[in-house]
XYZ file of C-alpha atoms in Angstrom:
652
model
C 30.189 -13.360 -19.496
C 29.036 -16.412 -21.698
C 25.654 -16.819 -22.545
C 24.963 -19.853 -21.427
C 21.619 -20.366 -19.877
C 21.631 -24.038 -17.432
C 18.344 -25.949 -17.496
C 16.291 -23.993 -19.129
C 14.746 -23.821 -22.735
C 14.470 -20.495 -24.578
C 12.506 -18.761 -26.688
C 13.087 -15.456 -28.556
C 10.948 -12.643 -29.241
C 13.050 -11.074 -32.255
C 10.836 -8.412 -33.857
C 8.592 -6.689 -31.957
C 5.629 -4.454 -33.422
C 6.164 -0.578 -32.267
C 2.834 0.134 -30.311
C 1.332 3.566 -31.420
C 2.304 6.358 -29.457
C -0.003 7.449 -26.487
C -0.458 10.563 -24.855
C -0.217 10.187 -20.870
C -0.151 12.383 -17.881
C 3.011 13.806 -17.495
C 5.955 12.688 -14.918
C 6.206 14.878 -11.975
C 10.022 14.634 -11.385
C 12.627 17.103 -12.272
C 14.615 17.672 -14.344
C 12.768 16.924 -17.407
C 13.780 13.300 -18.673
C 13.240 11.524 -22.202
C 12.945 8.178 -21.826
C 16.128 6.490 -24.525
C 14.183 4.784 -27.554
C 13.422 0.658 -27.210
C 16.899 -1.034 -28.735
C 16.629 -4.747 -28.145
C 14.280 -7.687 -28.378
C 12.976 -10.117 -25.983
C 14.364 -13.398 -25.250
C 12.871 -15.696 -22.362
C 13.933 -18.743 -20.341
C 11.147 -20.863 -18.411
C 11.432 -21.754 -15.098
C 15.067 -21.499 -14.313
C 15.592 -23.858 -11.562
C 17.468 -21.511 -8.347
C 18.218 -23.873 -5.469
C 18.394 -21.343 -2.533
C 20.618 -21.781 0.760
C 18.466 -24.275 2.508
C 18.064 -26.741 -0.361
C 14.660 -25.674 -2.024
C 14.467 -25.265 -5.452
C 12.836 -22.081 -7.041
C 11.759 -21.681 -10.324
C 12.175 -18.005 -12.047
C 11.533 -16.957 -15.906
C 14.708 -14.866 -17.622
C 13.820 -12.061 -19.892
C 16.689 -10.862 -21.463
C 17.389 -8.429 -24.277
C 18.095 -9.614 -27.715
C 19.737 -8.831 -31.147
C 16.882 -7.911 -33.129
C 17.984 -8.519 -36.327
C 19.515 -12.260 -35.170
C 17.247 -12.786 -31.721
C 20.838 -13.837 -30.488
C 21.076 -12.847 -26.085
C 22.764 -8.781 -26.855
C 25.960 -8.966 -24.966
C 25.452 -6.374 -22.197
C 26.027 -6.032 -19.783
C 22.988 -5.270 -18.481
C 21.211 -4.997 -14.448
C 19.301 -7.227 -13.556
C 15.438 -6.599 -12.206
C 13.887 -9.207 -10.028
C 10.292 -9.872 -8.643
C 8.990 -12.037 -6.368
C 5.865 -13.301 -6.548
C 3.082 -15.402 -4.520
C 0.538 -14.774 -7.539
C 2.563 -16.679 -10.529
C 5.204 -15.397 -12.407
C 2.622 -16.112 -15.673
C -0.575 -14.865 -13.749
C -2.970 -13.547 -16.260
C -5.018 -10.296 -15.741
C -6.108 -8.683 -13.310
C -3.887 -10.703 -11.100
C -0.833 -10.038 -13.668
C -1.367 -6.019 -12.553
C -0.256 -7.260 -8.832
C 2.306 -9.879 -9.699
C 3.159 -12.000 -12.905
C 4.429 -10.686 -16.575
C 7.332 -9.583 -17.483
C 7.690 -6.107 -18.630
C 9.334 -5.664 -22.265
C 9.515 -1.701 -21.777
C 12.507 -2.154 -19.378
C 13.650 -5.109 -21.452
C 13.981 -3.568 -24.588
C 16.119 -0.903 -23.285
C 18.238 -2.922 -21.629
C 17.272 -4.686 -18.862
C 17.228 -8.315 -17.859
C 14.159 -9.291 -15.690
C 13.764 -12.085 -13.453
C 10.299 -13.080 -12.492
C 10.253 -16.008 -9.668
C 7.594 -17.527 -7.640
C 7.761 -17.674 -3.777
C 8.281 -20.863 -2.300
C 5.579 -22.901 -2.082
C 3.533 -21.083 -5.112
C 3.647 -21.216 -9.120
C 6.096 -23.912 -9.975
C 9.194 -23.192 -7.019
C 9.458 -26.240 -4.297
C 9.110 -25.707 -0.626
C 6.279 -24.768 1.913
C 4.405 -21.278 2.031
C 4.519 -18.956 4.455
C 3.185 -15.453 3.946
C 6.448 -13.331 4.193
C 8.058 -14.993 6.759
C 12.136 -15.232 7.626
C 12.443 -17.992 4.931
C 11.296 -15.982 2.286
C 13.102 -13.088 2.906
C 16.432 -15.263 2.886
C 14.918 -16.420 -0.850
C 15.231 -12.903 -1.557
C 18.688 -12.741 -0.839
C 19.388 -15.945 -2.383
C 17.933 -14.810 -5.888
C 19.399 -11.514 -5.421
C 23.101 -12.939 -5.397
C 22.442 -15.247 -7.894
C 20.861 -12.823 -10.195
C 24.011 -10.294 -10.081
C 25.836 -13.555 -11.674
C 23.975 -14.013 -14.554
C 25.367 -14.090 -17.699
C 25.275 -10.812 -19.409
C 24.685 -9.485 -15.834
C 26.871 -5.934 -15.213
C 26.556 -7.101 -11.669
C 23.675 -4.967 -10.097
C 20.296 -5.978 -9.219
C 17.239 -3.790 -8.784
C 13.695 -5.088 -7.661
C 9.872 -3.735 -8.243
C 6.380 -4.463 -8.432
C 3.177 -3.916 -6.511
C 1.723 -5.367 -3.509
C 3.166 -7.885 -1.917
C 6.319 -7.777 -4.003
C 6.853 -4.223 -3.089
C 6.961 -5.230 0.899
C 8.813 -8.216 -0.102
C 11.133 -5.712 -2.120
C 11.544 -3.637 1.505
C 12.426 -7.073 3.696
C 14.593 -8.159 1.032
C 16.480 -4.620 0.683
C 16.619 -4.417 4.681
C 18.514 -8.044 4.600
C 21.183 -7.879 2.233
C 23.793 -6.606 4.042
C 26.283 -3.598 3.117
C 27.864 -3.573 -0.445
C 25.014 -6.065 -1.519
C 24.297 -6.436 -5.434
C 20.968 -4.819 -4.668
C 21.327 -1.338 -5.447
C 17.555 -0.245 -5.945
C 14.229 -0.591 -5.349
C 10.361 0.348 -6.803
C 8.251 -0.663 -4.147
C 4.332 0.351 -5.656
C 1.646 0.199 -3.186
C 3.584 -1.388 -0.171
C 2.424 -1.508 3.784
C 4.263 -0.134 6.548
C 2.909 -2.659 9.247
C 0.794 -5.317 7.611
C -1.502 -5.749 11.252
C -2.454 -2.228 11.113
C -2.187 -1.655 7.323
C -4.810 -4.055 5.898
C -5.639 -7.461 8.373
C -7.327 -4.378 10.821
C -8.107 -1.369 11.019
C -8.223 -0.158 14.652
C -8.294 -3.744 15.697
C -10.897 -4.496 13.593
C -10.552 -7.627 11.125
C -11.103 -6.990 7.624
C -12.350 -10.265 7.553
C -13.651 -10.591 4.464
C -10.740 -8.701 2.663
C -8.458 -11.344 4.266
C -11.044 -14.359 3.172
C -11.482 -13.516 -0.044
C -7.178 -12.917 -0.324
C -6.854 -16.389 0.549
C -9.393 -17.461 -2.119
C -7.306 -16.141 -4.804
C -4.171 -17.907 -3.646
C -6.718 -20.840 -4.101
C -7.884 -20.342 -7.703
C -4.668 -19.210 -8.702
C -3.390 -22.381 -7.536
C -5.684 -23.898 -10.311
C -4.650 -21.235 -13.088
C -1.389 -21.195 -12.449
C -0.618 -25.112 -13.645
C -1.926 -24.826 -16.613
C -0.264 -21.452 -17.713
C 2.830 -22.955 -16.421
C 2.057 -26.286 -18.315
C 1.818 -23.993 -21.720
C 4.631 -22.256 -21.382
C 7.006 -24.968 -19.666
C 10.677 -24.837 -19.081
C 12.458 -28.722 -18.664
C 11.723 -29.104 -15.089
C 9.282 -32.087 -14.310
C 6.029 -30.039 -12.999
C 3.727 -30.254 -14.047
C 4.499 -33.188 -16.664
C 5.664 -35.958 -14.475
C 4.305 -36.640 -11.266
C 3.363 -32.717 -11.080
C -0.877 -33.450 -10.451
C -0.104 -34.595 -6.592
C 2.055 -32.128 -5.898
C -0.052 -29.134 -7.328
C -3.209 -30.499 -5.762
C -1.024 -30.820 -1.925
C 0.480 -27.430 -2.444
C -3.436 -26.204 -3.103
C -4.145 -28.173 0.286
C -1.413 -26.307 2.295
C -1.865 -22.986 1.368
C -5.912 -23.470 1.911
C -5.196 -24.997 5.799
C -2.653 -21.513 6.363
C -5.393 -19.046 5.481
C -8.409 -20.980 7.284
C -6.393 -21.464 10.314
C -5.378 -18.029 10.145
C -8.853 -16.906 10.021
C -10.425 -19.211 11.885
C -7.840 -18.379 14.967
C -8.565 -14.065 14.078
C -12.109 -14.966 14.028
C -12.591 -17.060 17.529
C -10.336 -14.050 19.267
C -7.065 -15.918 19.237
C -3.629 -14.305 18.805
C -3.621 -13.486 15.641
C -6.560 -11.225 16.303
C -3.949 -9.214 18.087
C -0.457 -7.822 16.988
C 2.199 -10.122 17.792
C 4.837 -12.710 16.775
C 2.672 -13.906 13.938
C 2.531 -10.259 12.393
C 6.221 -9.317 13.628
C 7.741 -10.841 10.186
C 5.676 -9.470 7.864
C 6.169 -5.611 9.793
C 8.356 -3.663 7.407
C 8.799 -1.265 9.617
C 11.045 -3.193 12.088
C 13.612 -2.923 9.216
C 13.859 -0.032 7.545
C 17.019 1.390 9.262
C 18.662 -1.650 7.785
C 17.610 -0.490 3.747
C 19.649 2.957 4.919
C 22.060 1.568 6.185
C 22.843 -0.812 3.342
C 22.600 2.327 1.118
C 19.318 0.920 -0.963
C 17.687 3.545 -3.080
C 13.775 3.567 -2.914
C 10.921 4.969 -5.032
C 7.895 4.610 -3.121
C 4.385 4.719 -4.598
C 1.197 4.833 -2.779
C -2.391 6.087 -2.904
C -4.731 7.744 -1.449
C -7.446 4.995 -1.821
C -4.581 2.343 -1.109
C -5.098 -0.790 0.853
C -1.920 0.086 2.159
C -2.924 3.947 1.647
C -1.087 4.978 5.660
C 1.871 3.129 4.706
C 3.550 4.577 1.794
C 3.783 7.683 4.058
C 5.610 5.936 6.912
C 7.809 4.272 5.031
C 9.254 7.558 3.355
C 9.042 9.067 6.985
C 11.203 6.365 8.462
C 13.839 5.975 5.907
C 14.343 9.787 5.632
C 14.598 9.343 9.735
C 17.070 6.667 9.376
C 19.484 9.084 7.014
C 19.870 11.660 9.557
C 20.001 9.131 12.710
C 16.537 9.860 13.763
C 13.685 7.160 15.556
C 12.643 5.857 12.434
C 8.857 5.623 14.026
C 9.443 9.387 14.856
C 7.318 12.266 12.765
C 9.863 14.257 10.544
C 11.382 17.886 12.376
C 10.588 20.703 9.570
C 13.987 21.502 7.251
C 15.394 18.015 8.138
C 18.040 16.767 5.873
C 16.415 14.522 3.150
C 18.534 11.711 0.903
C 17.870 11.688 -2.838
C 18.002 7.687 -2.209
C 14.198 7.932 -0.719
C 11.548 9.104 -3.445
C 7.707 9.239 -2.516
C 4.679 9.754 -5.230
C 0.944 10.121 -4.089
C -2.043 9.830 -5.893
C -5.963 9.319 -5.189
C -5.046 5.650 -6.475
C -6.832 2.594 -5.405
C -4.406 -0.590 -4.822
C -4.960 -1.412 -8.964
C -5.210 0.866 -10.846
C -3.448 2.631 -13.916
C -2.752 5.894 -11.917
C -4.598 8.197 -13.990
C -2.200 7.634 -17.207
C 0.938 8.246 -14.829
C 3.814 6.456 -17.043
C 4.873 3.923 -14.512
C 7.517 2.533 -16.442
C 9.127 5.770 -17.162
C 9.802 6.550 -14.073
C 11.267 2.651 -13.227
C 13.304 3.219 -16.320
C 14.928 6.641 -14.964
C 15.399 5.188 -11.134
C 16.670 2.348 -12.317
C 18.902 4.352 -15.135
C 20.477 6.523 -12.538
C 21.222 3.510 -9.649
C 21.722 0.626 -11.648
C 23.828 1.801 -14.997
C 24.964 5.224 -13.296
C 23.332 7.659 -15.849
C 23.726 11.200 -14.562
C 21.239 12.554 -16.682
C 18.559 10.414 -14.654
C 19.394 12.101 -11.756
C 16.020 13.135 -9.751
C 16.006 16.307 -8.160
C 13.972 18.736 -5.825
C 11.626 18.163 -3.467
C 11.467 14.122 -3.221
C 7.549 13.924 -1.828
C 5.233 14.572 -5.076
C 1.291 14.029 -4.411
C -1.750 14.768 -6.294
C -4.416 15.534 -4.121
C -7.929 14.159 -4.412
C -10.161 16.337 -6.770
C -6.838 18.065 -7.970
C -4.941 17.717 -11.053
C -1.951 19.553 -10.090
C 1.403 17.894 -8.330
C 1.940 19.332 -5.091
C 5.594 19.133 -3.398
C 6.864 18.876 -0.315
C 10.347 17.517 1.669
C 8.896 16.495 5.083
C 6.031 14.394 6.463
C 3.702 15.206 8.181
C 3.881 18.227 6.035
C 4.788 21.221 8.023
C 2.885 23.077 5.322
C -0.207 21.922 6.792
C -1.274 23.601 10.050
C -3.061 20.834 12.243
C -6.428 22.660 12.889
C -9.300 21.150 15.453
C -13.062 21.040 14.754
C -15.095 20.431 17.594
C -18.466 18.223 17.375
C -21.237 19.999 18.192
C -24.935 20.359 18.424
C -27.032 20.390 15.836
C -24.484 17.981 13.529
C -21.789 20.799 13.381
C -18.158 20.753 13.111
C -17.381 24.186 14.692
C -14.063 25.782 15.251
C -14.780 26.728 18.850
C -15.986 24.406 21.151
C -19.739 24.697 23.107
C -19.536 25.633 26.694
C -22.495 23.904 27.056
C -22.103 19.825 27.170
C -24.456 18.245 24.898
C -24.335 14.736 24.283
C -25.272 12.400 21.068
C -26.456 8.734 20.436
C -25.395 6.051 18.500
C -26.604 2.665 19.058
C -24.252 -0.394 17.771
C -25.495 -1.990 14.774
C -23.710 -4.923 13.306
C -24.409 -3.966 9.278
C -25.508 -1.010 7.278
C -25.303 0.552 4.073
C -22.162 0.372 2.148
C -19.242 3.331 1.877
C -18.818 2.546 -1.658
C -15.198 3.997 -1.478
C -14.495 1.637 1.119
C -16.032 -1.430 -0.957
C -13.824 -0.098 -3.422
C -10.492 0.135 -1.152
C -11.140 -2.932 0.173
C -11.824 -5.476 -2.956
C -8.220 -3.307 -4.074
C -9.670 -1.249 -6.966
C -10.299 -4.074 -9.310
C -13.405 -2.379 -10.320
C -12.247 1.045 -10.928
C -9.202 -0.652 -12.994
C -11.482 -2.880 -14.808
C -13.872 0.018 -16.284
C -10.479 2.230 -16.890
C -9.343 -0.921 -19.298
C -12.380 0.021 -21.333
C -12.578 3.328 -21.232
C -15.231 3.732 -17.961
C -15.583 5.474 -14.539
C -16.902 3.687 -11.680
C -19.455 6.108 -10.354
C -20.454 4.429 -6.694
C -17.172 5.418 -4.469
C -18.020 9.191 -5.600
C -20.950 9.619 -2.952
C -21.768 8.319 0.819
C -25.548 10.173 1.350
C -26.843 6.816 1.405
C -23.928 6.018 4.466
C -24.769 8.908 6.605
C -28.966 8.111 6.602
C -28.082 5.827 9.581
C -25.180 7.334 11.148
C -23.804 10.315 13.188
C -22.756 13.639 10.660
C -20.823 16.338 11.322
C -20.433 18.993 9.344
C -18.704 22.632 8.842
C -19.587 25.784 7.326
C -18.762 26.730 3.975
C -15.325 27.030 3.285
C -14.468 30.512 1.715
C -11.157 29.718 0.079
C -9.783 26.983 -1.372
C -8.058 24.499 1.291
C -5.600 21.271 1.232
C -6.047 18.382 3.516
C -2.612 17.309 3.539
C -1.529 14.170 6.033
C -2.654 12.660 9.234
C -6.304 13.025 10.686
C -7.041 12.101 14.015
C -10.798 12.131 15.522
C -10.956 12.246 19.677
C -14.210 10.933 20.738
C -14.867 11.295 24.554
C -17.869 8.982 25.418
C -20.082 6.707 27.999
C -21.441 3.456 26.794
C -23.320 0.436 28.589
C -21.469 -1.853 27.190
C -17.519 -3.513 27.791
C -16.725 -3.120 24.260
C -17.313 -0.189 21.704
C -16.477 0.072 18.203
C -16.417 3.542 16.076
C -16.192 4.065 12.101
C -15.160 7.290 11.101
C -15.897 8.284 7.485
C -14.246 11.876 6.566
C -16.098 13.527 3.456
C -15.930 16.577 0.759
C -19.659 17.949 0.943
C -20.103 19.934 -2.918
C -22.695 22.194 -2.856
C -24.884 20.498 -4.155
C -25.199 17.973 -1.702
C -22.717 15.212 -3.057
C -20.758 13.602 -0.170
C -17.355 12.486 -1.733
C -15.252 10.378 0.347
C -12.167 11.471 1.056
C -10.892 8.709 4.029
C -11.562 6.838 6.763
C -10.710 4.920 10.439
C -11.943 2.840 12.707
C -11.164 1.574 16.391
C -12.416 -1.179 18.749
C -12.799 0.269 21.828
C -10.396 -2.709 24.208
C -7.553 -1.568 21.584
C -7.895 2.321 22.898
C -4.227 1.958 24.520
C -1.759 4.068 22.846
C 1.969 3.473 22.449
C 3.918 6.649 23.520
C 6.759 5.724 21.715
C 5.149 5.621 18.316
C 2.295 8.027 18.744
C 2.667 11.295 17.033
C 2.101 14.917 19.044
C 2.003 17.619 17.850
C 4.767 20.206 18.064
C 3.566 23.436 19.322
C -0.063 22.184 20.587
C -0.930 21.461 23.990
C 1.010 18.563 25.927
C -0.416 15.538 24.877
C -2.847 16.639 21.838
C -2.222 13.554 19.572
C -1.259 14.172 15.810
C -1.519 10.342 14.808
C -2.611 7.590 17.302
C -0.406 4.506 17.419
C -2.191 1.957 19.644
C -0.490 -1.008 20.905
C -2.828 -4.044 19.816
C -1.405 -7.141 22.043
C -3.878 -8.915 23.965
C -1.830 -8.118 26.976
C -2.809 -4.159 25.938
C -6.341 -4.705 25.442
C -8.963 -2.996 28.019
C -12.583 -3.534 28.173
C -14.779 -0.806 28.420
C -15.834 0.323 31.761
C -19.439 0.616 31.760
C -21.029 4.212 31.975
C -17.110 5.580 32.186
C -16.465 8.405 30.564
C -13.905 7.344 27.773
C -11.786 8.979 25.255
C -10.677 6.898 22.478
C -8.090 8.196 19.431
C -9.237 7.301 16.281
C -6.190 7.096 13.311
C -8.139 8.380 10.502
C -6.064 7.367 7.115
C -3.891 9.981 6.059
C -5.322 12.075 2.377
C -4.482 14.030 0.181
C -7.319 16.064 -0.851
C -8.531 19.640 -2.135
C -11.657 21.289 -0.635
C -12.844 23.916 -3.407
C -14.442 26.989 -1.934
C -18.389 26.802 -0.909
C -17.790 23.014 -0.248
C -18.143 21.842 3.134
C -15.971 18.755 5.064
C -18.247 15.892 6.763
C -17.468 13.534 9.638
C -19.708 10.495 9.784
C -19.925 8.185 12.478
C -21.136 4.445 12.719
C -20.476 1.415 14.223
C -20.204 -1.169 10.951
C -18.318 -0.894 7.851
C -19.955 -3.423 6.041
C -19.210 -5.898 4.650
C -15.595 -5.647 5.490
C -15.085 -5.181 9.199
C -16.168 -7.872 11.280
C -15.173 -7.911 14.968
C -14.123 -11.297 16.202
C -16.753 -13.623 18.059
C -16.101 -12.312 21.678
C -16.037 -8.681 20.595
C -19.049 -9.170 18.722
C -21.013 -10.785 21.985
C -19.608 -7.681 23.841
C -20.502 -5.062 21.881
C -24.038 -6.318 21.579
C -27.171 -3.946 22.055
C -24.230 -1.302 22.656
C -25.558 2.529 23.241
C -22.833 5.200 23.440
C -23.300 8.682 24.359
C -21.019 11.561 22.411
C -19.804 14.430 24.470
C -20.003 17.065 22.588
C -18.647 20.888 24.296
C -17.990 21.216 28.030
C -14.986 20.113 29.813
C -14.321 16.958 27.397
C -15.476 17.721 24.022
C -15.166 15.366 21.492
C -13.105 16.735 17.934
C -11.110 16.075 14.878
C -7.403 17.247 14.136
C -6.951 17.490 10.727
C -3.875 19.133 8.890
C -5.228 22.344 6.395
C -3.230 24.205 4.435
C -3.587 26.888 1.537
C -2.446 24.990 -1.885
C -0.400 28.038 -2.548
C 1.657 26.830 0.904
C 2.799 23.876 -1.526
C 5.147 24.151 -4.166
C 3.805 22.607 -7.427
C 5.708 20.614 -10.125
C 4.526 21.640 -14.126
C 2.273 20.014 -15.729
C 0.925 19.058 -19.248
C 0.686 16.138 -21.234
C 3.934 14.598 -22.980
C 3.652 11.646 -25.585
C 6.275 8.379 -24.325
C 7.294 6.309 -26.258
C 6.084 2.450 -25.818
């Protein structure tokens, strides 16, 4: 094709310095790969004007691969890699790590990348909406037009983090058979954004959301002036471009405060419903099967989105063999080589221990997008690292059948004992709005920024490493010794059968590796408002070969019409969906439930819930006829095959 480039002004990046060699932890896929040596330069286009099927006109930068002796466009042909992003396409640091920047590793071995804003954001026209219908029919829009671009072989592949990875899985689920879009690197992307990250149990994460909108509003302010810098020959922000920035600031601040304001005052989008039903990749991931989509999920163990990365592997693998994709895997299942999933005791940013990201973009994209045998993944396609482990762990199904779902009963005394009492025995907690902070969970929940900050200069964060200081005003539970080494490995789910004197209850549950000397690391957590108790049968795991009924992973339905209010002095049982982890549990440490009613300062129950679980006292059964317990999935690490390990030196 020609390369001819409409409206848009270029600039070339001809020689580029070669960074020194670094060592980094090693990929976990097999076969061994290398990585083909960087080959081209960098040449870039500013804000490409893409007028998409209703009219609006986006704006997207072109990085394409160069001659590096001339800085002339190389001829190709070359795939093309999109992104789509809310957070501007030249969003500086930390936001760039979610969203914005191109990525010359990929380009200089032959890539072109597209990076273009989302409607409404950066410098592309239109109204925002947070991953509604319109936006995904953007991402078809740039899709098609990115597979003609000159120098283009044809194919498209998309990646990034965030909310471009579950824009990445809405996209891929549109497109139809025999799109362009041939692959996918979704890092760090939810399942079902309701339960994922606005609640947890029906719980806002109020703040979380708040302080989300926030940055949409200061990046609204940044993004101007990067995008007045580095301009293309469209007439934002130049001519006439102050109104329209400071209006698009105004829109996006009235969608988050009405969103918030409605979720705080109890209104429907406290609930799941149509508001959520767009942004719920689940719905959809039959259709990225069916159009025959390859995906490499990421995820983490301290994710935002840490139960989703899980469920989405679970439900595409489903979809494959013709399976409910909201169904747990069946052990020895045929798997597809087109669905990839790595773990790691990751926050939402953060530089995965020295994992070389790009790598292992460069190899899926190698083997779907230019048709490079040699990039060929094979073996087992789940690969985790466990927390407090630095060995890859490997595994074809989820929920790992490796793992045997084991219950621990709470008893008296603070115990978590294999057996239950046959005496009843009964514990108090008393509601209480705030306490002291889980600093994993402060961590999780302001997405890792300062664990990824103190890694950029050569730090550990030491405050998400141990919750004593949690438990001093809360409910513990907690077992013996172990005498071998053990895996947590998937789902947890905690049962709590219990009275209270009020309509409304709320429980935190805070799951914990105890070392022996007294150091309470935190491995996961859950919560659940007590009106939100109602479980869907449909999407409710059980387990297989445990009594009828005995819940593996609580779904619970969420609409207002679903929600219950506590019967006073009732005896109750409520499912709690603890996270699922990764994690290893060393011999002599022990494993630690703590309860509470507050995760502050990120859970905030809406105003009516609030006034109803007021002066709230419950009572914990603990033995008898309805004890209260935990399910959580255990396993020998022998039980798991392991990928090698070592360190390799890439090349930049």
């Amino acid at each position: 094709m020609a390369n001819r480039w409409p409206n848009a002004r270029g600039t070339t990046v001809a020689g580029q310095k070669t960074a020194r060699a670094r060592k980094r932890t090693p990929s976990p896929l097999q076969p061994e790969w290398t990585p083909p040596p960087a080959r081209y330069g960098i040449g870039i286009h500013h804000n490409v004007a893409v007028r998409v099927s209703d009219g609006t006109v986006l704006r997207a930068d072109i990085h394409y691969p160069t001659v590096p002796e001339t800085g002339a466009p190389a001829p190709g042909p070359f795939p093309v890699l999109l992104s789509i992003t809310p957070y501007g396409k030249k969003a500086p640091p930390p936001a760039a790590q979610i969203g914005g920047g191109a990525t010359p590793y990929l380009i200089r071995r032959g890539y072109i990348e597209v990076m273009a804003d989302v409607r409404g954001t950066g410098a592309s026209g239109g109204s925002f909406e947070m991953l509604g219908a319109v936006q995904v029919q953007d991402g078809v829009d740039l899709v098609n037009w990115a597979a003609r671009l000159p120098n283009s072989n044809g194919r498209v592949g998309m990646f990034g983090i965030s909310y471009l990875a579950i824009n990445q899985l809405l996209t891929a689920a549109a497109v139809g058979p025999d799109s362009p879009l041939k692959a996918i690197f979704p890092v760090m992307a939810g399942n079902d954004f309701y339960r994922d990250v606005v609640t947890m149990g029906g719980v806002p994460h109020m703040r979380t959301v708040r302080a989300y909108g926030a940055v949409y509003s200061l990046l609204n302010l940044v993004n101007p002036v990067l995008e007045f810098t580095r301009r293309g020959t469209h007439e934002r922000p130049r001519a006439g471009g102050l109104a329209t920035v400071r209006q698009r600031g105004r829109d996006q601040r009235q969608y988050f405060r009405s969103m918030i304001s409605d979720a705080a005052s109890g209104g429907d989008t406290a609930f799941d419903g149509p508001f959520w039903d767009t942004m719920r990749a689940s719905d959809v991931l039959p259709d990225i099967a069916h159009n025959q989509v390859a995906v490499f999920l990421v995820g983490g163990w301290h994710d935002a989105f840490q139960r989703g990365a899980p469920l989405n592997y679970t439900a595409l693998q489903n979809a494959y063999t013709g399976r409910p994709p909201n169904a747990p895997m069946v052990p020895g299942q045929p798997v597809s080589d087109r669905v990839q999933l790595i773990m790691g005791p990751w926050y939402h940013v953060s530089d995965l221990d020295g994992l070389h990201m790009h790598a292992l973009q460069l190899r899926w994209f190698d083997r779907w997008l230019k048709d490079d045998a040699s990039a060929e993944v094979t073996g087992a396609p789940i690969r985790f690292r466990a927390i407090g482990s630095s060995e890859w762990f490997q595994a074809q199904d989820y929920p790992f059948p490796e793992a045997r779902p084991t219950r621990l009963y709470l008893a008296e005394g603070g115990q978590l004992a294999a057996e239950p009492a046959t005496d009843q025995t009964e514990a108090t907690l008393r509601y209480a709005v705030r306490g002291p902070v889980s600093g994993r969970s402060l961590e999780q929940w302001t997405l890792g920024m300062g664990s990824f900050m103190a890694s950029q200069r050569g730090r550990r964060i030491g405050y998400d490493l141990d919750n004593r200081r949690l438990q001093r005003e809360a409910l513990t539970y907690t077992t013996a010794e172990f005498a071998e080494a053990q895996l947590i490995a998937g789902p947890v789910t905690l049962t709590v059968q219990a009275t209270a004197d009020t309509t409304e209850t709320l429980w935190v549950a805070h799951l914990d590796d105890v070392a022996p000397d007294g150091a309470s690391r935190p491995l996961t957590q859950g919560a659940l408002l007590g009106s939100h108790r109602a479980l869907d049968p449909e999407k409710t795991w059980f387990t297989p070969d445990g009594p009828e009924g005995e819940v593996l992973r609580p779904h619970h339905i969420s609409t207002r019409a679903a929600a219950e209010p506590v019967v006073r002095g009732e005896l109750t049982r409520y499912d709690l969906e603890i996270f699922p982890t990764g994690a290893l549990i060393e011999p002599g440490h022990r494993l630690r439930l703590t309860l509470t009613t507050y995760d502050f300062p990120h859970l905030v129950p809406t105003q009516p819930a609030r006034e109803a679980l007021f002066a709230g006292t419950y009572r914990i059964r603990q033995g008898g006829d309805s004890p209260s317990s935990l399910l959580i999935p255990l396993a020998a690490p022998a039980a798991f095959t392991t990928a090698p390990s070592g360190i390799r030196t890439e090349s930049p």
